[in-house]
Tab-separated table of C-alpha atoms and ligand atoms in Angstrom:
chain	number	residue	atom	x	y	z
A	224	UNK	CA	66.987	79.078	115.231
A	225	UNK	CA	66.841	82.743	116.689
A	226	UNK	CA	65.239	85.371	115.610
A	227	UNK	CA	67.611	88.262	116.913
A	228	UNK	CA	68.167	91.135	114.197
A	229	UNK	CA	70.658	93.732	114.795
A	230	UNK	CA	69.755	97.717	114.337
A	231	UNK	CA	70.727	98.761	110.484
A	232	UNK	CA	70.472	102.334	112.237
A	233	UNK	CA	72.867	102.176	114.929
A	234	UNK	CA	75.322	100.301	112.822
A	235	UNK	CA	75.189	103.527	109.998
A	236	UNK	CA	75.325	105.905	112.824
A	237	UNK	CA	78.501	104.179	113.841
A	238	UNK	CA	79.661	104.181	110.657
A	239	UNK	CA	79.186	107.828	109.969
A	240	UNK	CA	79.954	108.750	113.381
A	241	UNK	CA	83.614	107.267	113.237
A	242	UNK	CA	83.972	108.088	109.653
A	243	UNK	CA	84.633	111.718	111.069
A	244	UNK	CA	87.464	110.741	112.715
A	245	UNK	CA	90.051	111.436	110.040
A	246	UNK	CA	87.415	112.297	107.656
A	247	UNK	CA	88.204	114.148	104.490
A	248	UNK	CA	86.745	116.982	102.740
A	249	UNK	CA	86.102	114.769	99.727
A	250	UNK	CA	83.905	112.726	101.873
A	251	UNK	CA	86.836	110.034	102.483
A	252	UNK	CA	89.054	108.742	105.281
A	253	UNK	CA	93.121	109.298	106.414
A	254	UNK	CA	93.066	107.160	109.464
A	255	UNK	CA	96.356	106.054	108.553
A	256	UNK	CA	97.644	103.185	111.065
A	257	UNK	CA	99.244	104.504	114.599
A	258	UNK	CA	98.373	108.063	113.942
A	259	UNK	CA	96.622	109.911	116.662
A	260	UNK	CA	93.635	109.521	114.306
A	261	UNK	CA	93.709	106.055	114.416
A	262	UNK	CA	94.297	106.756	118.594
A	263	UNK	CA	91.272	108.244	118.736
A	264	UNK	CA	89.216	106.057	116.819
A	265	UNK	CA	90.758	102.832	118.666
A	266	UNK	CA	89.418	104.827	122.039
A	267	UNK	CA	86.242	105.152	120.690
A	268	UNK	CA	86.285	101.309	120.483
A	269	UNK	CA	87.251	100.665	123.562
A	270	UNK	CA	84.507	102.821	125.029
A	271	UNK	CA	81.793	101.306	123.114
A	272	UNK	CA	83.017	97.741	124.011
A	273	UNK	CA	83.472	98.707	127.678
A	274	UNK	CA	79.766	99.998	127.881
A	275	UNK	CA	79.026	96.698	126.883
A	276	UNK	CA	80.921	95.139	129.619
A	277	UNK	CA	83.242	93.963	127.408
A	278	UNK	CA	87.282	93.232	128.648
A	279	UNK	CA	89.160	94.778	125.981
A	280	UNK	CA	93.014	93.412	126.191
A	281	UNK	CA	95.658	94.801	123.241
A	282	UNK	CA	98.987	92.691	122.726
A	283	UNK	CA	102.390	94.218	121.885
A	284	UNK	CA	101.864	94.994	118.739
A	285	UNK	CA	98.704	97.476	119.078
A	286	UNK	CA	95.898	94.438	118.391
A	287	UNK	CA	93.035	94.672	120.587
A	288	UNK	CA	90.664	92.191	121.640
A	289	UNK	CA	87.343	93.140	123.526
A	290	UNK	CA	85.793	89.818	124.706
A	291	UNK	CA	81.597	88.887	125.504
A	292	UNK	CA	81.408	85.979	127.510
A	293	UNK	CA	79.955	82.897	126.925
A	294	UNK	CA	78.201	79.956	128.985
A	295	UNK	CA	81.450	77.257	128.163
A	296	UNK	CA	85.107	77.959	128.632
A	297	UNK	CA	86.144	77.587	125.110
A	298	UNK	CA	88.007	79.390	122.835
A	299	UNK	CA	85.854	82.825	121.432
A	300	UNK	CA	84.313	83.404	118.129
A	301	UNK	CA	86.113	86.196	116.375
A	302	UNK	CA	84.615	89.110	114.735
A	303	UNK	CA	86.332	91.975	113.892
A	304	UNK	CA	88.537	93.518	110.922
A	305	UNK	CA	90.994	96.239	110.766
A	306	UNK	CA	90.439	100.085	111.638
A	307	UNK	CA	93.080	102.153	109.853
A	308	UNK	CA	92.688	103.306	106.439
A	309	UNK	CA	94.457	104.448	103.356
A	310	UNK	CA	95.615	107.892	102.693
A	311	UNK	CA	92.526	108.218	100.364
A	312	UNK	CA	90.577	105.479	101.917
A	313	UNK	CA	86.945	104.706	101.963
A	314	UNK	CA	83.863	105.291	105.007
A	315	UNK	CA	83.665	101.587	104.959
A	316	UNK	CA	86.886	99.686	104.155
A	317	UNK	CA	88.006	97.998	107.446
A	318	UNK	CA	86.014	99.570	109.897
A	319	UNK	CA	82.550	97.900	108.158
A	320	UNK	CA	83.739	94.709	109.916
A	321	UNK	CA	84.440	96.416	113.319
A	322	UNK	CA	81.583	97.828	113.630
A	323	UNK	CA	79.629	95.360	112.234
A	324	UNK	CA	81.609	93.407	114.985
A	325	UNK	CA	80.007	96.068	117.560
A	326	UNK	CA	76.255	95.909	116.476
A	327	UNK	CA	76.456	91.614	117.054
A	328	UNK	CA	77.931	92.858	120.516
A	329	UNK	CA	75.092	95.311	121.239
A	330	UNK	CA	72.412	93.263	119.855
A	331	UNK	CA	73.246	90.169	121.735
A	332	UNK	CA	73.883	92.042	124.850
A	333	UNK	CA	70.026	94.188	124.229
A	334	UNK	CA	68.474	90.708	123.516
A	335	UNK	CA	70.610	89.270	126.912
A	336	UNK	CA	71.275	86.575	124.521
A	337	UNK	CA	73.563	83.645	125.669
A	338	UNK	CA	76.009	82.132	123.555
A	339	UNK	CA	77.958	79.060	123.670
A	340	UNK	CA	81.172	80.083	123.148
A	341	UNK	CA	82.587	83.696	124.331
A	342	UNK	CA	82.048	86.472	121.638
A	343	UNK	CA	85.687	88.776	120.776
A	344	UNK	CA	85.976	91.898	118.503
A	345	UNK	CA	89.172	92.754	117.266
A	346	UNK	CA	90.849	95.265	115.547
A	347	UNK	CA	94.027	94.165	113.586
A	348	UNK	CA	96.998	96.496	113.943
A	349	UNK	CA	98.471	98.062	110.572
A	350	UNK	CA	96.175	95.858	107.867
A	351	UNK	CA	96.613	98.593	105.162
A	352	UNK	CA	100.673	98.594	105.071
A	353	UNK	CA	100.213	101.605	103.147
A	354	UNK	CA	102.189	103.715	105.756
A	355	UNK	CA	103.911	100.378	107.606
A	356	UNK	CA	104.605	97.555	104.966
A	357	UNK	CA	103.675	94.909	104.647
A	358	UNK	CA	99.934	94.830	104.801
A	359	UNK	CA	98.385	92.502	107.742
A	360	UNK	CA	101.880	93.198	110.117
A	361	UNK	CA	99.334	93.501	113.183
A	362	UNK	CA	97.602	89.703	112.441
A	363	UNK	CA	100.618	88.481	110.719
A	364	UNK	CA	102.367	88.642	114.082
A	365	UNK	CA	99.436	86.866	116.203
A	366	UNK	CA	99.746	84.200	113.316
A	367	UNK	CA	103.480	83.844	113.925
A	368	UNK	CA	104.332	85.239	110.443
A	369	UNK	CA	106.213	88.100	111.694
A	370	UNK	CA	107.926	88.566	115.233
A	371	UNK	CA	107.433	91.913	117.359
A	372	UNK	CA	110.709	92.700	116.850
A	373	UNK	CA	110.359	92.967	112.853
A	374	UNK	CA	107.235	94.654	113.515
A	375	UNK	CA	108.689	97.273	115.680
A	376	UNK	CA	111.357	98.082	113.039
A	377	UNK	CA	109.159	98.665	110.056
A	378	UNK	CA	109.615	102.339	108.830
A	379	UNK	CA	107.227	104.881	107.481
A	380	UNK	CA	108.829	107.504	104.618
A	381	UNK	CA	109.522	109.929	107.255
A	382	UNK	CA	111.367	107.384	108.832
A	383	UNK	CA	109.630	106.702	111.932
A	384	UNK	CA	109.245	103.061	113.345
A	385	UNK	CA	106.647	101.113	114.049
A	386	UNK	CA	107.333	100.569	117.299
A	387	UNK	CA	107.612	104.649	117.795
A	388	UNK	CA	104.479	105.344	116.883
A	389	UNK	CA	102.708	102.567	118.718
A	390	UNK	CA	104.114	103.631	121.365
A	391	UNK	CA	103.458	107.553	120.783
A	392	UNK	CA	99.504	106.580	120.619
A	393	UNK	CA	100.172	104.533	123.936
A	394	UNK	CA	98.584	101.085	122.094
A	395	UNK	CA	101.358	99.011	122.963
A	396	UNK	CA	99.340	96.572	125.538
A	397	UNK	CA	100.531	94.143	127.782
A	398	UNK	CA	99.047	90.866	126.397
A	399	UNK	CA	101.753	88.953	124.797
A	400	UNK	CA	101.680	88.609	120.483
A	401	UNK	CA	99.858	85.250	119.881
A	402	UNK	CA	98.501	84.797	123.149
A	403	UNK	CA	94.585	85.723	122.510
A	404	UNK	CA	93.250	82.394	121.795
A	405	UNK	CA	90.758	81.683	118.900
A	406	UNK	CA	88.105	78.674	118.316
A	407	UNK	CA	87.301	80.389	114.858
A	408	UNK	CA	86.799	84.063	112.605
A	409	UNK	CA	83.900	85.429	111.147
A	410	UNK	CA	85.114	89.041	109.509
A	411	UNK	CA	83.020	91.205	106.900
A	412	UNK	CA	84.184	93.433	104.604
A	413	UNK	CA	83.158	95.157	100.854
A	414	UNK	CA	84.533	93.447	98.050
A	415	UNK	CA	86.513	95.983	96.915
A	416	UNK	CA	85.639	94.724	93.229
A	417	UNK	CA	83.093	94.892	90.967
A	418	UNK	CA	81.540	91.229	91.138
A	419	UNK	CA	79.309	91.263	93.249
A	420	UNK	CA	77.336	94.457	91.744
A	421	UNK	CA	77.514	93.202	88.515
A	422	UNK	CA	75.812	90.014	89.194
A	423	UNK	CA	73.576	91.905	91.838
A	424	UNK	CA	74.311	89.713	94.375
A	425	UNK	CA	73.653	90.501	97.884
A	426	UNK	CA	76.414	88.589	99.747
A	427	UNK	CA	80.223	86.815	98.920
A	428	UNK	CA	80.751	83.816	100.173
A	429	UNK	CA	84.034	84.061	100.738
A	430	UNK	CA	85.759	80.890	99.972
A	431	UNK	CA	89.772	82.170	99.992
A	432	UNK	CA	92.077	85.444	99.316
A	433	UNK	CA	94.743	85.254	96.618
A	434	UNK	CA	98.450	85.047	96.889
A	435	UNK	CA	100.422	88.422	96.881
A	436	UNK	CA	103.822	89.969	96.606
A	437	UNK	CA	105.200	93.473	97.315
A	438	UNK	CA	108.914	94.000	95.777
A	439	UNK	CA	110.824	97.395	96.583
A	440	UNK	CA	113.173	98.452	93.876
A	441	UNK	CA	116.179	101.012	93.797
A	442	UNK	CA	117.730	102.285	90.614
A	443	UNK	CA	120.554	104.586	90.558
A	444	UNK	CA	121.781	106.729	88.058
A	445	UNK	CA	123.662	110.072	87.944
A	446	UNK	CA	122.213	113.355	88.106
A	447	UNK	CA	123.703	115.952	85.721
A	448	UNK	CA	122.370	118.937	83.194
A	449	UNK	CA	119.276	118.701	81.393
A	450	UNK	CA	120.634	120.716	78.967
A	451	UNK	CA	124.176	120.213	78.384
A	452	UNK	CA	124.293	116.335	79.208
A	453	UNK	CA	124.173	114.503	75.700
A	454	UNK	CA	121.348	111.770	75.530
A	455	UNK	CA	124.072	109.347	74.863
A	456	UNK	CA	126.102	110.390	78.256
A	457	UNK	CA	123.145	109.928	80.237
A	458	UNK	CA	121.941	107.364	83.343
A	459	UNK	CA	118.382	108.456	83.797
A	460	UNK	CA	116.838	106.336	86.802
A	461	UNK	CA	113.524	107.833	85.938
A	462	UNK	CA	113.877	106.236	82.404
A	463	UNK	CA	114.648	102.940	84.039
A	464	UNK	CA	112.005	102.814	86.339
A	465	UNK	CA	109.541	104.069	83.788
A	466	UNK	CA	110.459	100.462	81.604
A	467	UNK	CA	109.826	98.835	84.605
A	468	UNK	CA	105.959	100.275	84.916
A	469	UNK	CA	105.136	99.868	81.417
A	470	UNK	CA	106.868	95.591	81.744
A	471	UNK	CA	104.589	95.341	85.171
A	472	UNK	CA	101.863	96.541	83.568
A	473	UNK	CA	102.596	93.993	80.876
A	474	UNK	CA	103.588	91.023	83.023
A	475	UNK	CA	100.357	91.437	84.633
A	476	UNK	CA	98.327	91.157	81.607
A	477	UNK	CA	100.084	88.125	80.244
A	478	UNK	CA	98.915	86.315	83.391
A	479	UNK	CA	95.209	86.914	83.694
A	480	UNK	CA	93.459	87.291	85.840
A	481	UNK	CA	96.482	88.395	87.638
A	482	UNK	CA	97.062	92.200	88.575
A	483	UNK	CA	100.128	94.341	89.007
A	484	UNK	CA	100.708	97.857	89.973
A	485	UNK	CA	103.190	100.285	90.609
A	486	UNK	CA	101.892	102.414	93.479
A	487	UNK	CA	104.781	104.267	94.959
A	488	UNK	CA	107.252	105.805	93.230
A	489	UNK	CA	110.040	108.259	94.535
A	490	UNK	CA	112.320	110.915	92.133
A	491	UNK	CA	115.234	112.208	93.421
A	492	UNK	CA	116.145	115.113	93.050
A	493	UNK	CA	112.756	115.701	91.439
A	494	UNK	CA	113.960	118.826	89.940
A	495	UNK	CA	112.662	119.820	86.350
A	496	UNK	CA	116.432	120.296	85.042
A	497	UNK	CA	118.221	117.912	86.606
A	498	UNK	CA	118.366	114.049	85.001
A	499	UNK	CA	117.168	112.239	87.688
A	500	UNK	CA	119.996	110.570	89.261
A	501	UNK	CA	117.854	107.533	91.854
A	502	UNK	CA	114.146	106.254	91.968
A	503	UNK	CA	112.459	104.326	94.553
A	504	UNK	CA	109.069	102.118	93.548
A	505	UNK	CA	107.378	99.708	94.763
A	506	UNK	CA	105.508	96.342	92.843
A	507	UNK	CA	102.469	94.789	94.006
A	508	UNK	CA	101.997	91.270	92.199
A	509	UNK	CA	98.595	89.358	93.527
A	510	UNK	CA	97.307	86.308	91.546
A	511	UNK	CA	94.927	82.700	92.430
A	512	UNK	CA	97.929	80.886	91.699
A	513	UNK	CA	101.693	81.084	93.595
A	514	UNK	CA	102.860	79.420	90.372
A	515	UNK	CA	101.823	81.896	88.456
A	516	UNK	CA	103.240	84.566	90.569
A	517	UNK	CA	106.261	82.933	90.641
A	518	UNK	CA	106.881	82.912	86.752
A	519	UNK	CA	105.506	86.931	86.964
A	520	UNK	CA	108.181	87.261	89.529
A	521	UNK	CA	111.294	85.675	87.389
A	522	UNK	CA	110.193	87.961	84.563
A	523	UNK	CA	110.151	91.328	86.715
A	524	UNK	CA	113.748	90.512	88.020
A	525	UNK	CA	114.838	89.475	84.066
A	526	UNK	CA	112.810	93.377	83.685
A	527	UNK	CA	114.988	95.052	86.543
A	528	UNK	CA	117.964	93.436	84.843
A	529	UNK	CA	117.263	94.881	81.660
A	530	UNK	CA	116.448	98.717	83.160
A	531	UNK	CA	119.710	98.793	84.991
A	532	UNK	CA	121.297	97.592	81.479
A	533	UNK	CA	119.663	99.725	78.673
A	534	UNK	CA	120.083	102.781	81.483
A	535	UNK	CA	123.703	101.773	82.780
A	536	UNK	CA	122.141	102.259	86.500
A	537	UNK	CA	122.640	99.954	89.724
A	538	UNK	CA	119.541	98.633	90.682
A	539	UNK	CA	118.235	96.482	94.121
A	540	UNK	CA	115.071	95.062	93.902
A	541	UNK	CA	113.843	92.986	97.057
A	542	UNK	CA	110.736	91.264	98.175
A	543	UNK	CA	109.309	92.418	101.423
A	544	UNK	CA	106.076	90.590	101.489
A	545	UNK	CA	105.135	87.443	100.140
A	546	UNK	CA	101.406	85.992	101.012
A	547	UNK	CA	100.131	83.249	99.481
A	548	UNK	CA	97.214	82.076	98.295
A	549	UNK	CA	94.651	80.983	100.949
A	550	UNK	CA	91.321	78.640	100.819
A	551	UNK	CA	88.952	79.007	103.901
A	552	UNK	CA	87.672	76.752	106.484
A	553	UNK	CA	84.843	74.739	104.508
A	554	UNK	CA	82.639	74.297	107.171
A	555	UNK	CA	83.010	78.347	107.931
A	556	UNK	CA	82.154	79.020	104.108
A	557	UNK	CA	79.522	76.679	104.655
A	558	UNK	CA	77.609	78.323	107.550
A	559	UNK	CA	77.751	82.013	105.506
A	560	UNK	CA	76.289	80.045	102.736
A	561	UNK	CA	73.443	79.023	104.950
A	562	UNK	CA	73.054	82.183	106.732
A	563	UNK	CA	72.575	84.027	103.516
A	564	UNK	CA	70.151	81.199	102.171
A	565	UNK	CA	68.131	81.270	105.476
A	566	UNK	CA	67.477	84.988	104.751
A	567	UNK	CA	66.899	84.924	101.318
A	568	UNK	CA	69.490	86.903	100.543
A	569	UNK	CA	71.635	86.243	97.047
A	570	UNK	CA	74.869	84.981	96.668
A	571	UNK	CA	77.848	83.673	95.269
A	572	UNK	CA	81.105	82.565	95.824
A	573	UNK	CA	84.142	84.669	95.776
A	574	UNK	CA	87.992	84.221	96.084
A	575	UNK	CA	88.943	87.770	98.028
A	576	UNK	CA	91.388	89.696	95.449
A	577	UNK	CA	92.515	92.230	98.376
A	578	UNK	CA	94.226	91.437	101.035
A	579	UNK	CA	92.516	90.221	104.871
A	580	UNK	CA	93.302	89.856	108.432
A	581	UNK	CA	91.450	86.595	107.859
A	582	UNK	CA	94.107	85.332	105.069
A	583	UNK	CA	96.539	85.273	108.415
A	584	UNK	CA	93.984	84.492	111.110
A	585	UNK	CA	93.126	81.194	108.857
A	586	UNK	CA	96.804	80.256	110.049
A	587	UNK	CA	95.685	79.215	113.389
A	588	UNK	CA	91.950	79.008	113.526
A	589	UNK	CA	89.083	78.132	110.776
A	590	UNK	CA	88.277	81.546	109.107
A	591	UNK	CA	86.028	82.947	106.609
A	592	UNK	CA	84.680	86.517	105.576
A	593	UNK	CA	81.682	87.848	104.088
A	594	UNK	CA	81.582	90.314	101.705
A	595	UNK	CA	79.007	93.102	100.427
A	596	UNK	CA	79.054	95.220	97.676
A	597	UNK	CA	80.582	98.397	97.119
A	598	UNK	CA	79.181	100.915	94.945
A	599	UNK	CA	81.345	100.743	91.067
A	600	UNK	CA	83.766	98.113	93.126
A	601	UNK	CA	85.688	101.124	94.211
A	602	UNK	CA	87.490	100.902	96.889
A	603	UNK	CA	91.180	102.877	98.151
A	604	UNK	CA	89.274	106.166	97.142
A	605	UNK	CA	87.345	108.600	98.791
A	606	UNK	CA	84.690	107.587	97.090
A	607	UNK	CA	84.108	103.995	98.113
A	608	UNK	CA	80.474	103.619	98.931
A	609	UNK	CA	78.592	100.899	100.616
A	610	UNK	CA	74.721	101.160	101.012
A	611	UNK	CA	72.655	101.509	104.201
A	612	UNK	CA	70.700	97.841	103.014
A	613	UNK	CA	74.147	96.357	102.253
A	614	UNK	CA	75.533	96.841	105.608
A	615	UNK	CA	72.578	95.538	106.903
A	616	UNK	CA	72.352	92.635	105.071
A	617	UNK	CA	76.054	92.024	106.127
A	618	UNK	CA	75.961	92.419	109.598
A	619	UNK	CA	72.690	90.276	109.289
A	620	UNK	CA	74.301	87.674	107.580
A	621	UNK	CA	77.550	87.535	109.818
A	622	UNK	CA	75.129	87.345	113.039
A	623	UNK	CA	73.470	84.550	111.491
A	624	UNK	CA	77.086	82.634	110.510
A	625	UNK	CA	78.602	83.001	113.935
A	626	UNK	CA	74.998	81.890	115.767
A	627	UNK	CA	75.245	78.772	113.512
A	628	UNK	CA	78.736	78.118	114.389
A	629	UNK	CA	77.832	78.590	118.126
A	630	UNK	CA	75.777	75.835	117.837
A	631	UNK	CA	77.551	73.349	116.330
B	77	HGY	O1	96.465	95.472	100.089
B	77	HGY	C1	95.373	95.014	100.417
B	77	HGY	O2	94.816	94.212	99.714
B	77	HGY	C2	94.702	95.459	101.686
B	77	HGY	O3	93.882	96.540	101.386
B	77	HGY	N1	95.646	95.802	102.694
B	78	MN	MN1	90.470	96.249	104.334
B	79	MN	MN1	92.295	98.325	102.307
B	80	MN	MN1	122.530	125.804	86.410
C-alpha cells in the first residue's frame, strides 16, 4: 500500500487559478468549447503537464493527451475529464477532474513514484455540447461513435463549424482520432445532483450514467398582425411550441425518475406585434432505462403531431443525439469502493444522471468515475460550489483507485 497524499492546496489554487480564465462576474465560468478561452486554458494545461515532463499529443479533433511514463509498456491509466464549460457554468464542473488529473501527476512525479503502467491526462474536446451538439463529440469520436468529419461539421448558432473554430484556436493536432491507446479510465467529477449531500456522503461510487436523447424541433407558422389577425386566422408557432414544453414537462413526470427539459428555444421574428411565424427548441430526454425513453420518445413525436395540428403549422422534429444507458467496469467500481473504504471516507453508489466522457470512454476500455458533492446539487450555474475537503477527498480517493488498479 502507499502512503502518497496529494496537496489539497495546490489542487484549489489550480482550481481558482484557471477558474479566471473565462471567469464571470457572478463568480461563474464561460469557457465555452473552442473559444480562445478555452485556448488559453488548454495552454495552461499543456504547460503544467510539460513542466512535469509530460508528452502532451492532441488528435484531430482537439483531444489532448499528456502522458507519465511507466516501468511496463502497456497501455496508460486514464485520468482526466473535460475543460470547457457552459455559458453559466460552474468553478468545478469538468475541470475538477483535470486538475485533479494534474495534482496525481505532480504528486507522483514530487514523490518520484514509479508506476506500473504509464499515467495520461486528458482533456475531452466539446463534452458540454452546449455550443457544439451533441455533448461528448470530442470522446465520442475516440470511441468511434462519431467520425471527424461529422465532428468538423457541427454548427454553433452563429453558424460557425466545428472544425473552424478548432482550427481558429490552432488545437487541431496531428495524432489520428482513436489512436491514443487506453488499458483503463479513472475520471472525477461533482455529482451535479443532490444525493450525495443529502445522505452526507463523502464519495459516489459511480457504477453507470443513464441513457439520453437530444431532439431538435422546427415549427412553422405565419407571421401576420397582432392586432388585426383574428384568433381563428392564426398559425402561432410560439403557441405550438409552448404545448410542446408544457407535454415534455409532462412526459417526463409520467416516467419517473426520468427528466425532460426544454433548454433552447428560438422566436422568430421575436417582435412584440407580430404572431410569431417559426420556433426552434430543443428536447433533452435522459432516463435509467432506453425502454423507457423509448415510450417518452413515441409520445413527444404523437405531441409534435398534435402542435403542428391544433396550430395548422409544419413541424420537423429530429434526433441528434442518442446515448444510452451505460454500467461501468465492475472491477473499476470496485477499486473506488475500496479506495474510499481504505480512507474512511463514506459512500454510496450512484448511477451518473449527467452526461460523461467516461459513458463513451467505457466503449473501448474499463471505466469508472468518482463523484463528490456539490453544494445544493447545483450544477450549470454560476453558482455550483464544491468544497476545499471535497476536492480533496476526491483527488484522494481517485489516487488511491488508479494505484490499486496499477497493481493488479
Ligand atoms: O449534458 C450533460 O449531461 C453534460 O453536462 N454534458
Ligand atoms: Mn461535466
Ligand atoms: Mn456539464
Ligand atoms: Mn404596422
Amino acid at each position: 500500500m502507499h502512503n502518497l497524499t496529494i496537496d489539497p492546496d495546490r489542487l484549489w489554487r489550480s482550481i481558482m487559478e484557471t477558474a479566471a480564465i473565462g471567469g464571470t462576474p457572478k463568480g461563474g465560468i464561460n469557457r465555452l468549447a473552442l473559444t480562445d478561452h478555452d485556448r488559453q486554458v488548454r495552454d495552461w494545461l499543456k504547460s503544467a503537464c510539460e513542466d512535469l515532463g509530460c508528452t502532451v499529443t492532441v488528435d484531430e479533433v482537439g483531444n489532448m493527451f499528456a502522458v507519465r511514463p511507466g516501468r511496463l509498456d502497456v497501455p496508460p491509466i486514464a485520468v482526466g475529464s473535460h475543460l470547457d464549460t457552459q455559458p453559466t457554468g460552474g468553478k468545478f464542473d469538468g475541470i475538477l477532474g483535470v486538475l485533479a488529473g494534474l495534482e496525481l501527476l505532480r504528486t507522483l512525479d514530487e514523490a518520484g513514484y514509479e508506476t506500473n503502467a504509464p499515467l495520461m491526462l486528458v482533456n475531452w474536446t466539446n463534452e458540454e455540447g452546449s455550443r457544439f451538439s451533441p455533448a461528448m463529440l470530442g470522446s465520442g469520436v475516440h470511441a468511434g461513435v462519431f467520425d471527424r468529419a461529422y465532428a468538423d461539421s457541427r454548427t454553433d448558432r452563429q453558424g460557425v463549424t466545428f472544425g473552424e473554430a478548432l482550427d481558429e484556436i490552432g488545437y487541431r493536432g496531428p495524432a489520428k482520432v482513436g489512436s491514443t491507446a487506453f488499458g483503463a479510465m479513472f475520471e472525477l467529477h461533482i455529482e451535479q445532483g443532490p444525493i450525495l449531500e443529502a445522505e452526507e456522503k463523502a464519495i459516489g461510487v459511480v457504477t453507470g450514467v443513464q441513457g439520453m436523447r437530444w431532439y431538435e424541433i422546427a415549427l412553422t407558422g405565419r407571421e401576420a398582425h397582432t392586432g388585426s389577425t383574428p384568433m381563428s386566422l392564426r398559425r402561432d408557432a410560439l403557441v405550438g411550441a409552448a404545448r410542446i414544453i408544457g407535454a415534455v414537462e409532462a412526459i417526463a413526470r409520467a416516467h419517473p425518475p426520468g427528466v425532460g427539459t426544454v433548454g433552447l428555444v428560438e422566436v422568430g421574428p421575436n417582435s412584440r406585434n407580430v404572431i410569431p411565424g417559426h420556433v426552434f427548441l430543443t428536447v433533452d430526454f435522459r432516463h435509467p432505462d432506453d425502454a423507457a425513453l423509448d415510450v417518452m420518445e413515441k409520445a413527444l413525436f404523437a405531441t409534435v403531431e398534435e402542435a403542428g395540428r391544433a396550430s395548422g403549422l409544419e413541424h420537423a422534429l429530429r434526433q441528434v443525439w442518442n446515448s444510452p444507458a451505460v454500467a461501468f467496469d465492475p472491477a473499476l467500481v470496485d477499486a473506488v469502493r475500496r479506495a474510499a473504504d481504505g480512507l474512511g471516507l463514506s459512500w454510496r453508489e450512484i448511477v451518473s444522471g449527467a452526461g460523461h466522457d467516461a459513458a463513451y470512454v467505457a466503449r473501448i476500455a474499463p471505466t469508472t468515475m468518482v463523484f463528490v458533492p456539490c453544494a445544493g446539487g447545483l450544477s450549470h450555474n454560476e453558482a455550483e460550489a464544491t468544497s476545499y475537503e471535497e476536492c480533496r477527498a476526491g483527488a484522494q480517493v481517485l489516487l488511491a483507485a488508479v494505484l490499486d488498479h496499477d497493481r493488479r
